[in-house]
Amino acid sequence: MARSSECTEQYAQKVFDSAGIVRDAILRQLSLPNCAVVSLDVLIRPETPDDYAAIREVNLAAFGSLLEAALVERLRDDGLVIASLVAVDDAGQVVGHILFSPVRIMTTKGDQMQVASLAPMSVLPSHQRRGIGSMLVEHGIEVCKRAHYHAIVLVGHPRYYPRFGFTHALVAGLKNPFAADEAFMGLELVRGALSEIEGRVVYPEAFYQLS
């Protein structure tokens, strides 16, 4: 069941330069006052090969481009998926998707650690503002915990993700190639995993080679 306190869904569109490198995120959010959400039966589960086409369509509908869908497919092909979850309604339609992939943090001390990255998250426009995105994020965080990841980073809307515990303050000592402001956030699954280090986030090639 969807959370009754959720009446906001977020979606973002990444802008790629001519070399195919992500330089920034244009973040848009549709907001309504807090209100009750009509009961919605949605199943959150891992993707299967039968979902691939639907996941592509959900990302296309949510973002208006194929870039995010191509990123999902490249990460999947490269075996760089911690969790790829779908939201399925009571009619069996895939209405949302979220992906978590591994990224490295290179510290200023020369060490490196692997953390999870949330990108992308999408919900069909017809099903936004129903709490589906929140369900996907919450389930994904639990998967990362069970997989023993110590932290999650993302580039997203600073008014949306803090409700799940993400903050920019936790990653203030880190450099991100795609955002240098409040849009870059982190969530610690183990205390001190992010806040006690300095360095930079290194993403898989998939994030750089799309055009």
Short mmCIF file of C-alpha atoms in Angstrom, two decimals:
data_model
loop_
_atom_site.label_atom_id
_atom_site.label_comp_id
_atom_site.label_asym_id
_atom_site.label_seq_id
_atom_site.Cartn_x
_atom_site.Cartn_y
_atom_site.Cartn_z
CA MET A 1 0.00 0.00 0.00
CA ALA A 2 1.25 3.47 -0.78
CA ARG A 3 2.12 5.77 2.11
CA SER A 4 -0.72 8.21 2.76
CA SER A 5 1.71 11.02 3.62
CA GLU A 6 3.26 11.06 0.16
CA CYS A 7 1.78 13.40 -2.42
CA THR A 8 4.95 14.30 -4.32
CA GLU A 9 6.90 12.46 -7.01
CA GLN A 10 10.18 13.68 -8.43
CA TYR A 11 11.69 13.23 -11.79
CA ALA A 12 14.93 14.54 -13.28
CA GLN A 13 16.40 14.98 -16.75
CA LYS A 14 20.17 14.77 -17.18
CA VAL A 15 21.76 16.98 -19.81
CA PHE A 16 24.68 15.52 -21.75
CA ASP A 17 27.24 17.61 -23.60
CA SER A 18 28.45 16.93 -27.13
CA ALA A 19 31.11 14.53 -25.82
CA GLY A 20 28.48 12.50 -24.04
CA ILE A 21 29.53 13.52 -20.51
CA VAL A 22 26.94 14.33 -17.90
CA ARG A 23 27.63 17.90 -16.78
CA ASP A 24 24.59 18.76 -14.73
CA ALA A 25 21.11 17.68 -13.76
CA ILE A 26 18.01 19.68 -14.53
CA LEU A 27 15.77 18.77 -11.65
CA ARG A 28 12.03 19.20 -11.77
CA GLN A 29 9.51 18.41 -9.09
CA LEU A 30 5.73 18.34 -9.12
CA SER A 31 4.46 19.23 -5.65
CA LEU A 32 1.04 19.24 -4.04
CA PRO A 33 0.09 19.88 -0.40
CA ASN A 34 0.19 16.81 1.83
CA CYS A 35 -2.99 14.86 1.37
CA ALA A 36 -4.36 11.34 1.71
CA VAL A 37 -3.56 8.99 -1.13
CA VAL A 38 -6.24 6.64 -2.38
CA SER A 39 -5.31 3.04 -1.59
CA LEU A 40 -3.07 1.75 -4.33
CA ASP A 41 -2.00 -1.85 -4.65
CA VAL A 42 1.54 -1.78 -5.99
CA LEU A 43 4.03 -4.60 -5.85
CA ILE A 44 7.72 -3.74 -5.60
CA ARG A 45 9.93 -6.56 -6.86
CA PRO A 46 13.24 -7.19 -8.66
CA GLU A 47 13.17 -6.80 -12.42
CA THR A 48 13.06 -9.83 -14.71
CA PRO A 49 14.04 -10.04 -18.39
CA ASP A 50 10.34 -9.83 -19.24
CA ASP A 51 10.33 -6.31 -17.73
CA TYR A 52 13.15 -4.85 -19.83
CA ALA A 53 10.95 -3.34 -22.55
CA ALA A 54 8.52 -1.89 -20.02
CA ILE A 55 11.37 -0.38 -17.96
CA ARG A 56 12.64 1.31 -21.10
CA GLU A 57 9.19 2.77 -21.76
CA VAL A 58 8.75 3.98 -18.18
CA ASN A 59 12.07 5.84 -18.31
CA LEU A 60 11.24 7.32 -21.70
CA ALA A 61 7.83 8.51 -20.50
CA ALA A 62 9.20 9.97 -17.26
CA PHE A 63 12.26 11.73 -18.67
CA GLY A 64 11.26 12.44 -22.25
CA SER A 65 14.50 10.99 -23.62
CA LEU A 66 16.22 7.64 -24.05
CA LEU A 67 19.33 8.63 -22.07
CA GLU A 68 18.18 7.21 -18.75
CA ALA A 69 16.88 4.03 -20.37
CA ALA A 70 20.20 3.60 -22.16
CA LEU A 71 22.04 4.08 -18.86
CA VAL A 72 19.95 1.36 -17.22
CA GLU A 73 20.63 -1.04 -20.09
CA ARG A 74 24.36 -0.32 -20.15
CA LEU A 75 24.72 -0.84 -16.40
CA ARG A 76 22.73 -4.05 -16.67
CA ASP A 77 24.86 -5.31 -19.57
CA ASP A 78 28.04 -4.46 -17.65
CA GLY A 79 26.84 -6.38 -14.59
CA LEU A 80 26.83 -3.22 -12.46
CA VAL A 81 23.47 -3.56 -10.74
CA ILE A 82 22.97 -3.77 -7.00
CA ALA A 83 19.21 -3.55 -7.31
CA SER A 84 16.89 -2.93 -10.24
CA LEU A 85 13.36 -2.81 -8.88
CA VAL A 86 10.02 -2.33 -10.59
CA ALA A 87 6.66 -1.16 -9.29
CA VAL A 88 3.83 -3.21 -10.75
CA ASP A 89 0.17 -2.22 -10.38
CA ASP A 90 -2.74 -4.58 -9.82
CA ALA A 91 -3.22 -4.89 -13.58
CA GLY A 92 0.32 -6.22 -13.98
CA GLN A 93 1.68 -3.05 -15.61
CA VAL A 94 5.17 -1.80 -14.76
CA VAL A 95 4.55 1.77 -13.59
CA GLY A 96 7.86 2.61 -11.92
CA HIS A 97 11.51 1.66 -11.82
CA ILE A 98 14.63 2.37 -9.77
CA LEU A 99 18.24 1.29 -10.14
CA PHE A 100 21.15 1.20 -7.70
CA SER A 101 24.66 0.59 -9.02
CA PRO A 102 28.12 0.48 -7.41
CA VAL A 103 30.43 3.51 -7.54
CA ARG A 104 33.86 4.08 -6.01
CA ILE A 105 35.01 6.78 -3.65
CA MET A 106 38.70 7.60 -3.94
CA THR A 107 39.79 9.22 -0.70
CA THR A 108 42.44 11.88 -0.28
CA LYS A 109 44.41 9.31 1.75
CA GLY A 110 44.69 7.04 -1.28
CA ASP A 111 42.09 4.54 -0.11
CA GLN A 112 39.01 3.54 -2.02
CA MET A 113 35.63 2.24 -1.00
CA GLN A 114 32.57 1.09 -2.86
CA VAL A 115 29.18 2.62 -2.18
CA ALA A 116 25.81 2.46 -3.91
CA SER A 117 24.53 5.07 -6.35
CA LEU A 118 20.82 5.72 -6.93
CA ALA A 119 20.18 6.55 -10.59
CA PRO A 120 17.79 6.68 -12.25
CA MET A 121 14.36 6.55 -10.62
CA SER A 122 11.26 6.92 -12.75
CA VAL A 123 7.48 6.69 -12.46
CA LEU A 124 4.97 6.88 -15.29
CA PRO A 125 3.52 10.42 -15.43
CA SER A 126 0.03 8.96 -15.07
CA HIS A 127 1.04 7.34 -11.78
CA GLN A 128 3.07 10.13 -10.17
CA ARG A 129 2.09 11.81 -6.88
CA ARG A 130 0.86 8.48 -5.50
CA GLY A 131 3.85 7.54 -3.37
CA ILE A 132 5.21 4.98 -5.82
CA GLY A 133 8.59 6.70 -6.04
CA SER A 134 8.86 6.67 -2.25
CA MET A 135 8.10 2.96 -2.17
CA LEU A 136 10.84 2.30 -4.72
CA VAL A 137 13.41 4.36 -2.83
CA GLU A 138 12.60 2.76 0.51
CA HIS A 139 12.73 -0.77 -0.87
CA GLY A 140 16.00 0.00 -2.66
CA ILE A 141 17.60 1.31 0.51
CA GLU A 142 16.69 -1.93 2.27
CA VAL A 143 18.26 -3.98 -0.54
CA CYS A 144 21.48 -1.97 -0.23
CA LYS A 145 21.50 -2.57 3.53
CA ARG A 146 21.08 -6.31 3.04
CA ALA A 147 23.89 -6.25 0.48
CA HIS A 148 26.12 -4.69 3.19
CA TYR A 149 26.71 -1.37 1.47
CA HIS A 150 27.75 1.31 3.93
CA ALA A 151 26.34 4.31 2.05
CA ILE A 152 24.31 5.53 -0.93
CA VAL A 153 24.97 8.65 -3.01
CA LEU A 154 22.81 10.38 -5.59
CA VAL A 155 22.25 13.53 -7.62
CA GLY A 156 18.62 14.52 -7.15
CA HIS A 157 16.13 17.10 -6.00
CA PRO A 158 17.18 18.54 -2.60
CA ARG A 159 13.54 18.94 -1.56
CA TYR A 160 12.62 15.33 -2.31
CA TYR A 161 15.32 12.96 -1.09
CA PRO A 162 15.95 14.34 2.41
CA ARG A 163 12.72 12.64 3.54
CA PHE A 164 14.62 9.35 3.18
CA GLY A 165 17.63 10.62 5.14
CA PHE A 166 19.76 11.89 2.25
CA THR A 167 21.63 15.14 2.92
CA HIS A 168 24.32 17.20 1.23
CA ALA A 169 26.12 17.68 4.53
CA LEU A 170 27.16 14.03 4.61
CA VAL A 171 29.01 14.38 1.29
CA ALA A 172 30.43 17.86 1.83
CA GLY A 173 33.94 16.40 1.77
CA LEU A 174 33.44 14.65 -1.55
CA LYS A 175 33.61 15.87 -5.13
CA ASN A 176 31.04 14.65 -7.64
CA PRO A 177 31.60 15.08 -11.40
CA PHE A 178 27.90 15.71 -12.01
CA ALA A 179 26.94 18.13 -9.23
CA ALA A 180 28.72 20.42 -6.79
CA ASP A 181 25.72 21.79 -4.90
CA GLU A 182 22.83 20.64 -2.73
CA ALA A 183 21.69 18.23 -5.46
CA PHE A 184 24.58 15.93 -4.50
CA MET A 185 23.48 13.98 -1.42
CA GLY A 186 24.38 10.93 0.57
CA LEU A 187 22.83 8.51 3.03
CA GLU A 188 24.91 6.64 5.59
CA LEU A 189 23.89 3.05 6.24
CA VAL A 190 26.87 2.78 8.59
CA ARG A 191 27.70 5.77 10.78
CA GLY A 192 30.70 7.76 9.52
CA ALA A 193 30.82 6.03 6.13
CA LEU A 194 30.60 9.36 4.30
CA SER A 195 30.92 12.16 6.83
CA GLU A 196 34.37 11.16 8.01
CA ILE A 197 36.10 10.99 4.62
CA GLU A 198 37.24 13.36 1.87
CA GLY A 199 37.76 12.48 -1.76
CA ARG A 200 35.87 12.08 -5.01
CA VAL A 201 33.18 9.84 -6.45
CA VAL A 202 34.17 7.79 -9.50
CA TYR A 203 31.31 6.53 -11.65
CA PRO A 204 31.33 3.57 -14.08
CA GLU A 205 32.05 4.37 -17.73
CA ALA A 206 28.36 3.93 -18.52
CA PHE A 207 27.65 7.34 -17.01
CA TYR A 208 30.17 9.04 -19.31
CA GLN A 209 29.74 7.27 -22.63
CA LEU A 210 26.10 8.00 -23.37
CA SER A 211 25.20 10.63 -25.90
#
